[in-house]
Short mmCIF file of C-alpha atoms and ligand atoms in Angstrom, two decimals:
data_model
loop_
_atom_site.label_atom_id
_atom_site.label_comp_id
_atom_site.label_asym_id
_atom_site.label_seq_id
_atom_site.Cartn_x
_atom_site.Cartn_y
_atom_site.Cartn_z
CA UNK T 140 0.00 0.00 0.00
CA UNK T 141 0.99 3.40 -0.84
CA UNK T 142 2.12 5.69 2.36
CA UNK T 143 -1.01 8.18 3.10
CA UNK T 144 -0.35 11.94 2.71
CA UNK T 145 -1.29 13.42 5.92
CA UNK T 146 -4.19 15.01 4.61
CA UNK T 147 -6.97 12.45 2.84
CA UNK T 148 -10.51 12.54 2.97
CA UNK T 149 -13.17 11.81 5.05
CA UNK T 150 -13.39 7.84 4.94
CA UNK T 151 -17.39 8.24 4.80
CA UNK T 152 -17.44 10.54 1.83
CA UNK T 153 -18.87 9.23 -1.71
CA UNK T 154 -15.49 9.58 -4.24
CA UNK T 155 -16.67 8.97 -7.63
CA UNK T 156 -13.56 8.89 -10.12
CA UNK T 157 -14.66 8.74 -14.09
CA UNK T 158 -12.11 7.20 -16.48
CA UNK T 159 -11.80 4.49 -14.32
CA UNK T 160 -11.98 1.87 -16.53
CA UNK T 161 -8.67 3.15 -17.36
CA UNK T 162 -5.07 3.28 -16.33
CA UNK T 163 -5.07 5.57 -13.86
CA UNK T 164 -8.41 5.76 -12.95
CA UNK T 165 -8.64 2.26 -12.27
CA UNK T 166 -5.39 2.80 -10.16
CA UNK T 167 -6.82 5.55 -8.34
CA UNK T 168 -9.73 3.66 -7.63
CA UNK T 169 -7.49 0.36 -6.03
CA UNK T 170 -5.95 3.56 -3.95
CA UNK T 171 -8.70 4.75 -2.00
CA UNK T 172 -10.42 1.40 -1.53
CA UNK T 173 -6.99 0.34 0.15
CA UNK T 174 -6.78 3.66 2.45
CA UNK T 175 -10.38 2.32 3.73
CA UNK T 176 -12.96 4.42 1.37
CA UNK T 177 -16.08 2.95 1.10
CA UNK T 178 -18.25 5.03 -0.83
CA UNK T 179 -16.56 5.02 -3.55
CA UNK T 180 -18.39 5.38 -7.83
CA UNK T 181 -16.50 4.11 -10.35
CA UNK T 182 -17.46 5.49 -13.80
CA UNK T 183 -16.29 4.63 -17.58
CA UNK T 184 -17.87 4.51 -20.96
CA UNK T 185 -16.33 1.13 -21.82
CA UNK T 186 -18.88 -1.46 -21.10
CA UNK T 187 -17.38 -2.85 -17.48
CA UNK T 188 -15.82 -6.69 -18.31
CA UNK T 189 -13.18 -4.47 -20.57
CA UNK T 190 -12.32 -2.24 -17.40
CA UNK T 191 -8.30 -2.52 -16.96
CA UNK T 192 -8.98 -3.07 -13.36
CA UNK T 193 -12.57 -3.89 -11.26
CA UNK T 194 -12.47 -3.32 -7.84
CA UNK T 195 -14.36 -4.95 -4.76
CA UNK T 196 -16.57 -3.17 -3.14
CA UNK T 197 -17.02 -0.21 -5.38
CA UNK T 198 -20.28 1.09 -7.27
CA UNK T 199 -19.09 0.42 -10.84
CA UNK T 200 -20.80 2.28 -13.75
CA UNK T 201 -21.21 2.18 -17.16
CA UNK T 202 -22.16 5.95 -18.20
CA UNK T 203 -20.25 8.00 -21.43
CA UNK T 204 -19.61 11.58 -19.20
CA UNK T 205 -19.11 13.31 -22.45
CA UNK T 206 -23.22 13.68 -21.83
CA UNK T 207 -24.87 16.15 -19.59
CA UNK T 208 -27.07 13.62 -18.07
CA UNK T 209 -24.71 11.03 -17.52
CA UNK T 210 -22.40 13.20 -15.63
CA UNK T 211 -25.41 14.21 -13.54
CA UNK T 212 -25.77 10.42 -12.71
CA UNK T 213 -21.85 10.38 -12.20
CA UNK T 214 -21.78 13.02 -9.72
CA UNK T 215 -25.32 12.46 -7.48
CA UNK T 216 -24.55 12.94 -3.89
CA UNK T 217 -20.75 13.19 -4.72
CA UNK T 218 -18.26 14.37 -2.12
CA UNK T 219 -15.03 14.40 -4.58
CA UNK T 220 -14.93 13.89 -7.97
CA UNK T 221 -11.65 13.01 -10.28
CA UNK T 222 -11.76 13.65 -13.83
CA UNK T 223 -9.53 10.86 -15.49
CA UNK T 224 -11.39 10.60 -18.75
CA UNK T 225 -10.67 11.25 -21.93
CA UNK T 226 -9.99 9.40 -25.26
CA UNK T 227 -6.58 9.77 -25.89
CA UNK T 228 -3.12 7.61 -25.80
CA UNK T 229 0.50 7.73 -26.83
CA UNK T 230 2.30 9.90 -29.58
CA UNK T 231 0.88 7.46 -32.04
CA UNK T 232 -2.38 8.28 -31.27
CA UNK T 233 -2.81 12.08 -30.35
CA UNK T 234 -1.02 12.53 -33.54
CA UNK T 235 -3.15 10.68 -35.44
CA UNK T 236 -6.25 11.04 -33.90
CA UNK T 237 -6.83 15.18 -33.12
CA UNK T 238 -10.73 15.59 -33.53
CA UNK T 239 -10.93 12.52 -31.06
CA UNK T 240 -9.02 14.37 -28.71
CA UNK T 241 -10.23 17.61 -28.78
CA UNK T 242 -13.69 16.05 -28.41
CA UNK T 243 -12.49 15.19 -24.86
CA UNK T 244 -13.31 19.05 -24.19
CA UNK T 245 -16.77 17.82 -24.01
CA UNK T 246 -16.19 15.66 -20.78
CA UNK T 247 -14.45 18.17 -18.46
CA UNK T 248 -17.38 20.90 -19.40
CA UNK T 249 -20.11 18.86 -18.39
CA UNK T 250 -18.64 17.35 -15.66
CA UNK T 251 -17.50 21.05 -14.04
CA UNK T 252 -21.02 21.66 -14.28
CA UNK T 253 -22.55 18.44 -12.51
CA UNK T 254 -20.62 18.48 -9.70
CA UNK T 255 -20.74 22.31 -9.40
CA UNK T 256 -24.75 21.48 -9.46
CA UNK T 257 -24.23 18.41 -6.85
CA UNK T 258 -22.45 21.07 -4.44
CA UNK T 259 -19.12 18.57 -4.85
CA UNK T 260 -16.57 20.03 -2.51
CA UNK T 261 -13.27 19.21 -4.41
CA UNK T 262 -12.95 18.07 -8.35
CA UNK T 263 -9.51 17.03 -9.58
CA UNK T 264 -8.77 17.34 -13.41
CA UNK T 265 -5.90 15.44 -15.19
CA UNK T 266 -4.22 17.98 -17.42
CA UNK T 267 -1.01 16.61 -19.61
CA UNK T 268 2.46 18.38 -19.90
CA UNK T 269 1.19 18.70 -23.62
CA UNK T 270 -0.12 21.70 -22.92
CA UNK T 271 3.76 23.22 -22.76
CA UNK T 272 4.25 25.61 -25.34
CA UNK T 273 5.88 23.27 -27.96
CA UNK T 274 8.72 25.68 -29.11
CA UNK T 275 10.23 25.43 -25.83
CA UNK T 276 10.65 21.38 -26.24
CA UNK T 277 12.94 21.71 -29.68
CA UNK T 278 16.04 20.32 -28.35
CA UNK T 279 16.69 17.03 -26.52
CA UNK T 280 19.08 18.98 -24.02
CA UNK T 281 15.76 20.72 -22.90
CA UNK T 282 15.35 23.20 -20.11
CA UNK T 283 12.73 21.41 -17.50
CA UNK T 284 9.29 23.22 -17.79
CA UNK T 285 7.73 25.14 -15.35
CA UNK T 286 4.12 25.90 -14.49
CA UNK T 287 4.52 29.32 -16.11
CA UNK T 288 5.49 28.02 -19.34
CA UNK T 289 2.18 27.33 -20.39
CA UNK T 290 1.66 31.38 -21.79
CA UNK T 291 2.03 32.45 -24.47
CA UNK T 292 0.42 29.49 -25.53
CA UNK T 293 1.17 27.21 -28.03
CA UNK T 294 0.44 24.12 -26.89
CA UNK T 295 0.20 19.98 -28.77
CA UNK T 296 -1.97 20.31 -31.59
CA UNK T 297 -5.68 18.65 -30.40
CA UNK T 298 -4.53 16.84 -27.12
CA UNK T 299 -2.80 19.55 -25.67
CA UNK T 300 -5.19 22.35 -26.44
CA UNK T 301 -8.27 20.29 -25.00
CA UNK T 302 -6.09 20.03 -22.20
CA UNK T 303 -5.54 23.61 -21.89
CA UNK T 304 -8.92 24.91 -22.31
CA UNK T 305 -10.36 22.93 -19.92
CA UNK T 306 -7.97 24.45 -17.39
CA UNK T 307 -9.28 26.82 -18.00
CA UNK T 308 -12.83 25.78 -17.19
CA UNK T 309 -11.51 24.15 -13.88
CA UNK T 310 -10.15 27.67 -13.17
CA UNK T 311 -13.35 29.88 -13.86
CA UNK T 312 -15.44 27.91 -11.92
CA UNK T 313 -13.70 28.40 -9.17
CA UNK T 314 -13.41 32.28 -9.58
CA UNK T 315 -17.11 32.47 -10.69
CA UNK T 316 -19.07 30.04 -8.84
CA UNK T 317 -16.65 28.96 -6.33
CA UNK T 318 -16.17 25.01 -6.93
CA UNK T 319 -12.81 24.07 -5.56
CA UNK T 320 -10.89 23.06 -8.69
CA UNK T 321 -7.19 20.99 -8.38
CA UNK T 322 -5.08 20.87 -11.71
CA UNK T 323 -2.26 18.29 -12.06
CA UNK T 324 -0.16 18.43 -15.33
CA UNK T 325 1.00 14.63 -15.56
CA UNK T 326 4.18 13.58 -17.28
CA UNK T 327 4.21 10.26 -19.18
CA UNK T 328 2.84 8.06 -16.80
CA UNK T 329 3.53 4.32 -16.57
CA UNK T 330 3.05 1.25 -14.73
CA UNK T 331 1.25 -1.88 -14.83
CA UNK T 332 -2.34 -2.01 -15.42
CA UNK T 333 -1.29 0.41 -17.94
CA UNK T 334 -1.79 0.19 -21.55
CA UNK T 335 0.48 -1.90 -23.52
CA UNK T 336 -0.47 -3.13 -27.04
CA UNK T 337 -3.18 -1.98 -29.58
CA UNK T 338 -1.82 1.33 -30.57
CA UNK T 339 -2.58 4.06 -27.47
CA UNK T 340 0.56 2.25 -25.71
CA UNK T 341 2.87 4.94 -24.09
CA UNK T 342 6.96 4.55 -24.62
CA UNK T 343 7.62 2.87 -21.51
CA UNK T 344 5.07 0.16 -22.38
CA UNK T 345 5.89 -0.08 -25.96
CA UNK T 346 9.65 -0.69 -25.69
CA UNK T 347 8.89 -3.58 -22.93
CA UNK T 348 6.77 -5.22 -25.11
CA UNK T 349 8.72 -4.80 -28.09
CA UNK T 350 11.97 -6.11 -25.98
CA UNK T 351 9.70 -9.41 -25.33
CA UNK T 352 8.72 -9.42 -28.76
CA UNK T 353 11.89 -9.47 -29.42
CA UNK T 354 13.26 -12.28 -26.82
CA UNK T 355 10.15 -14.72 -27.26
CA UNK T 356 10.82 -14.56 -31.73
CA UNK T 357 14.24 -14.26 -31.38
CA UNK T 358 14.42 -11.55 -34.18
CA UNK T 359 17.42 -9.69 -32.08
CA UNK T 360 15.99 -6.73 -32.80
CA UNK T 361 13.98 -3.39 -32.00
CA UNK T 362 12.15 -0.91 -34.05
CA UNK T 363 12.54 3.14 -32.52
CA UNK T 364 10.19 5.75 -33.18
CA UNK T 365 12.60 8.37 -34.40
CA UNK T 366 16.28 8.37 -33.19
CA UNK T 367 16.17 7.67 -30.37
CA UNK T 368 17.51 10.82 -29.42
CA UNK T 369 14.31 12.44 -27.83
CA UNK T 370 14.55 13.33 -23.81
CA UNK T 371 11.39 12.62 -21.56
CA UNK T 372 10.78 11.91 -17.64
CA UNK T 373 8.63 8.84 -16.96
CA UNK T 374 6.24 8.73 -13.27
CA UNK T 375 5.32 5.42 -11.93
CA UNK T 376 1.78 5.26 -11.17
CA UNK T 377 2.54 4.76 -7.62
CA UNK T 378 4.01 8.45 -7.11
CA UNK T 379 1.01 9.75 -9.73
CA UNK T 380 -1.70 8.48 -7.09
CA UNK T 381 -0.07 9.70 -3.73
CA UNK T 382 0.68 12.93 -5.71
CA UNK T 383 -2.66 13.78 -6.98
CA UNK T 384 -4.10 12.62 -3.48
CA UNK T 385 -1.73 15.50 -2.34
CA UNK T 386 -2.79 18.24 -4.41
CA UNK T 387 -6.24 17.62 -4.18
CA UNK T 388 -5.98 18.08 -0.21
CA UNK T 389 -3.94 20.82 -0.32
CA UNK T 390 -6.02 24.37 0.05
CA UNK T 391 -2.91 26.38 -1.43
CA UNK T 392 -3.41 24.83 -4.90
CA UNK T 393 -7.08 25.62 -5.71
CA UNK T 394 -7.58 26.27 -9.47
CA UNK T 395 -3.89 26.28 -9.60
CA UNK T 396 -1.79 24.03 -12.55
CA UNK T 397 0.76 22.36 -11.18
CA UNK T 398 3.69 19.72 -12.33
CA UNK T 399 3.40 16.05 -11.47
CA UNK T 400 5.75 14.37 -12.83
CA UNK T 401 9.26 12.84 -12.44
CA UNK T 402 12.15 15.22 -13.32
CA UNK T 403 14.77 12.07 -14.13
CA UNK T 404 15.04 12.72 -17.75
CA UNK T 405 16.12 9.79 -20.22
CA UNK T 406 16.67 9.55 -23.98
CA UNK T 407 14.26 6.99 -25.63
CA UNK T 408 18.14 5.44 -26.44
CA UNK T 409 18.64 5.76 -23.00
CA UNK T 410 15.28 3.75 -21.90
CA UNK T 411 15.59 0.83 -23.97
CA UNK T 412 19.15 0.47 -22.47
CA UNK T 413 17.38 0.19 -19.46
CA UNK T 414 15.04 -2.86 -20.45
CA UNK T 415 17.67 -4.34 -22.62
CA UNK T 416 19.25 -4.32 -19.09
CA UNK T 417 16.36 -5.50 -17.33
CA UNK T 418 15.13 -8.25 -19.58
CA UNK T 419 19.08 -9.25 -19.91
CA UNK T 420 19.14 -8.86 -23.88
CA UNK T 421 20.98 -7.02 -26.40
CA UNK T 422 18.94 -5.72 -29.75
CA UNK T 423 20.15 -4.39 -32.84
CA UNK T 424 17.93 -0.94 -32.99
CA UNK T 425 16.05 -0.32 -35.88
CA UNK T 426 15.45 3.26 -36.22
CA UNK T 427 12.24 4.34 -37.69
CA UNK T 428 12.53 8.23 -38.80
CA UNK T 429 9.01 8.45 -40.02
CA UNK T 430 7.29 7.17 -37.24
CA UNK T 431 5.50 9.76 -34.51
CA UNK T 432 7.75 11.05 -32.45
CA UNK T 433 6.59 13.96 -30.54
CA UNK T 434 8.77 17.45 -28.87
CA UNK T 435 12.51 17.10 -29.14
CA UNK T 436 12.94 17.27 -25.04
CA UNK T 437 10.45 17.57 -22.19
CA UNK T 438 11.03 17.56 -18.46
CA UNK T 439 8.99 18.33 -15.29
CA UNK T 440 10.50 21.18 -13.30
CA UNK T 441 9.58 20.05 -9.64
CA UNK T 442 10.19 23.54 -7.78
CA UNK T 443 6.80 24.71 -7.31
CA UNK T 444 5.46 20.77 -5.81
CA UNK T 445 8.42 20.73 -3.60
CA UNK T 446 7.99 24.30 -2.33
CA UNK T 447 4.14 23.61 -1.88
CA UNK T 448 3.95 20.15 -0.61
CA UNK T 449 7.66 19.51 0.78
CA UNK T 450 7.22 16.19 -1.75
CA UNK T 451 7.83 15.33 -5.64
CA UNK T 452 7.76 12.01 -7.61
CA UNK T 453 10.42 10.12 -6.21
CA UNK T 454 10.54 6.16 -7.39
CA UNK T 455 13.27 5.76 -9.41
CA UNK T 456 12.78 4.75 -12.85
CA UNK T 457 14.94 1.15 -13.07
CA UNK T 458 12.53 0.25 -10.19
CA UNK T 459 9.15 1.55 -11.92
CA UNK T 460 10.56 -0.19 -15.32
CA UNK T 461 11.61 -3.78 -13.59
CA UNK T 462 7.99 -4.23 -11.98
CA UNK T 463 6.31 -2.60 -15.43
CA UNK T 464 8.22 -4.79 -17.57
CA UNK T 465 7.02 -7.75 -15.19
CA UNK T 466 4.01 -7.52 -15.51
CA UNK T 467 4.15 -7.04 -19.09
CA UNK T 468 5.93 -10.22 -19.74
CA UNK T 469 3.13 -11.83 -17.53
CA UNK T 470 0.58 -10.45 -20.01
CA UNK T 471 2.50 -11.72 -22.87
CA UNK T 472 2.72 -15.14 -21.67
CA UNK T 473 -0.98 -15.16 -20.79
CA UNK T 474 -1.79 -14.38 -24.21
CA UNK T 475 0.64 -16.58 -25.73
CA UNK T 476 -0.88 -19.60 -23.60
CA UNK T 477 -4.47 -18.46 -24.65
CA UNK T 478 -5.35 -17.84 -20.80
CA UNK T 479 -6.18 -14.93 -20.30
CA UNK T 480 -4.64 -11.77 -19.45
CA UNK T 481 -4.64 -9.89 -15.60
CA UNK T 482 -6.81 -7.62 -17.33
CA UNK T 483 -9.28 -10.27 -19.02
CA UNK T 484 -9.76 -11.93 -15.30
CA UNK T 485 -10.36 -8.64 -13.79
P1 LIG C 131 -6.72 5.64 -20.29
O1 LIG C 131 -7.01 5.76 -21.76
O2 LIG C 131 -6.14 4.37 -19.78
O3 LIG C 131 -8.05 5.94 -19.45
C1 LIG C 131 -8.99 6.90 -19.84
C2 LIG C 131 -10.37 6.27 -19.64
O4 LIG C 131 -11.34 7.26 -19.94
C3 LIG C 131 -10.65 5.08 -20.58
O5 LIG C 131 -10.96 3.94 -19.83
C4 LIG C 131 -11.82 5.55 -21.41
O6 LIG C 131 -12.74 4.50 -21.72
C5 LIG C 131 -12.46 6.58 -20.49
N1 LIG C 131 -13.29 7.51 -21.23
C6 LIG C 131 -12.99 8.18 -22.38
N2 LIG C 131 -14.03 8.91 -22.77
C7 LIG C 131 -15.01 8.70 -21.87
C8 LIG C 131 -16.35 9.17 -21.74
N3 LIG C 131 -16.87 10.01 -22.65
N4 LIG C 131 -17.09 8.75 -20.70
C9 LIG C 131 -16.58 7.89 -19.78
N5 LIG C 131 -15.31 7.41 -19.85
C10 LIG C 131 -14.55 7.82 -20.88
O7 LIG C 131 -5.80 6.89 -19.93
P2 LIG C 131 -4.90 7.15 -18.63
O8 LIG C 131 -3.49 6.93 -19.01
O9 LIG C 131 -5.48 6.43 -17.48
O10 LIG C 131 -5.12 8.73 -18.46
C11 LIG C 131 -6.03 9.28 -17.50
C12 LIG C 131 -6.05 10.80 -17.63
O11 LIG C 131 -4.73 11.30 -17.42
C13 LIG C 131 -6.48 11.31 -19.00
O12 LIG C 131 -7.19 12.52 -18.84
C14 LIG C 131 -5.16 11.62 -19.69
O13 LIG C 131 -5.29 12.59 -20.69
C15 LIG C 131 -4.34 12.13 -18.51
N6 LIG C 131 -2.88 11.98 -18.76
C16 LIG C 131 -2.32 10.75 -18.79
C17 LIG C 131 -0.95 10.64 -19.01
C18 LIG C 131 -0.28 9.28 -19.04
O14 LIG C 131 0.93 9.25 -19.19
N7 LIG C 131 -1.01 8.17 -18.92
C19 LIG C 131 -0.18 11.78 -19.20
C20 LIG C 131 -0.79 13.02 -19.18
C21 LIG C 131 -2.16 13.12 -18.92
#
């Protein structure tokens, strides 16, 4: 179990988190049943047998919040609500896929407004580091990016602007109708439970696979999306949860963005060194220059969280990778054998 903040919720109050048929919002949702929540509404569009993770003991619902009268259902008699939906994935697919993105706008605006009707005392948004302005993130040797790099704005085409208007929205209803609003800007998240195959995969999750790919066919090698070259920080979902647990109890970040994220910052070179490493392999790499690759460089600057909450992601990235990449090659196997997968017995 993950070591409580000092400052988490009423045990008795109803938590409902939407996306949490997800990565993180199924994580989120394994984190407060642990810490002894009991009320707790679990919301996602996907019908709930495809849910990454189902949880005992939790109200589990199948509602699509990008409509106004589902996200009144979502937030009925809520305490706490935390936004962790929206249709997105890795560079593969918010490149590919803008309109879907954007779309997500739709979710955060009517879910402000049902749990501003419900009288919900806290709602937590999950805002992306895409929303950095993307001419600061040219060059692999990249200067980490801090909160006020957001303006001027020029932010990840689709993705990152849905990200940043709704912001936005989190912030003006808190200055115009007072709902307490907490903003957390992740950076590349990982873990298991996460995504890892089918095309939304993030890097971390990609190059495991791709390294058992690699071991089970014996091919010796790896394809790269780009060269390999491109800097980013990677969070284990285990310092995501306890940090937006943080934030969202902490009265000095009200409708305030903040970084959460790791600030160890790798080259994509440097990362599958690291599961070559961990799976014990060596692959001839296979560059692929046409493939999506996303900014140059991008790193969290952790100043403000440590100033505000004397804390900042902290698991070290080898450690975060060896139990991803476990779990991974658990999946693989499963699949292999035709049993089926953690998430399939769910
Ligand atoms: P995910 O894709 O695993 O989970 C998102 C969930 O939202 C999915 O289960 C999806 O079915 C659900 N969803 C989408 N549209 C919905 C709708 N209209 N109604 C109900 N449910 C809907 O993604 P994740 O990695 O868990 O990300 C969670 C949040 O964190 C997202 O807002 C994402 O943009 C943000 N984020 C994630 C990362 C990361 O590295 N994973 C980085 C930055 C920001």
């Amino acid at each position: 179990m993950i070591a409580a903040p000092e400052t988490s919720t009423d045990k008795d109050a109803l938590i409902v988190i939407v996306g949490a048929g997800g990565f993180i919002g199924g994580a989120l949702t394994r984190y407060f049943r642990q810490r002894g929540h009991h009320r707790i509404r679990a919301v996602d569009r996907k019908p709930i047998p495809e849910w990454y993770q189902r949880v005992p003991g939790v109200e589990s619902l199948c509602l699509d919040v990008s409509e106004p009268d589902h996200c009144r259902r979502a937030c009925e008699a809520a305490t706490e609500v935390y936004n962790l939906a929206a249709d997105m994935g890795g560079m593969g697919f918010i490149e590919h896929f803008r309109i879907e993105c954007l779309q997500s706008i739709l979710i955060n605006t009517y879910m402000l407004e049902a749990a501003h009707r419900a009288g919900v005392e806290r709602y937590f948004f999950a805002s992306s580091a895409c929303i950095y302005n993307t001419d600061l993130q040219k060059d692999p040797a990249v200067r980490a990016l801090k909160e006020s790099d957001a303006f001027p704005a020029m932010p990840e085409r689709g993705y990152g602007w849905e990200k940043l208007l709704s912001e936005m929205f989190c912030q003006e209803y808190w200055a115009e109708r007072g709902l307490k609003t907490y903003i957390a800007r992740f950076h590349n998240v990982y873990g298991p439970y996460g995504t890892w195959d089918g095309g939304r995969e993030k890097a971390p999750a990609a190059i495991c696979r791709k390294v058992i790919e690699a071991k089970d066919r014996g091919t010796g090698q790896i394809d790269i999306w780009g060269d390999g070259t491109q800097t980013r920080s990677f969070m284990f979902i285990d310092d995501c949860l306890a940090g937006i647990d943080r934030i969202v109890h902490c009265d000095d970040l009200i409708a305030t963005p903040i970084n959460l994220g790791s600030a160890e910052l790798i080259s994509i070179n440097q990362l599958v060194d690291l599961v070559e490493d961990i799976a014990g392999v060596k692959l001839r790499r296979q560059y692929k220059l046409d493939a999506p690759k996303g900014v140059a460089g991008r790193n969290s600057d952790n100043t403000m969280i440590r100033r505000v909450l004397g804390w900042e992601p902290c698991i070290p990235l080898r450690k975060g990778l060896a139990t991803t990449y476990a779990w991974i090659e658990q999946q693989y196997a499963s699949r292999k054998a035709g049993r089926p997968t953690t998430r399939e017995r769910a």
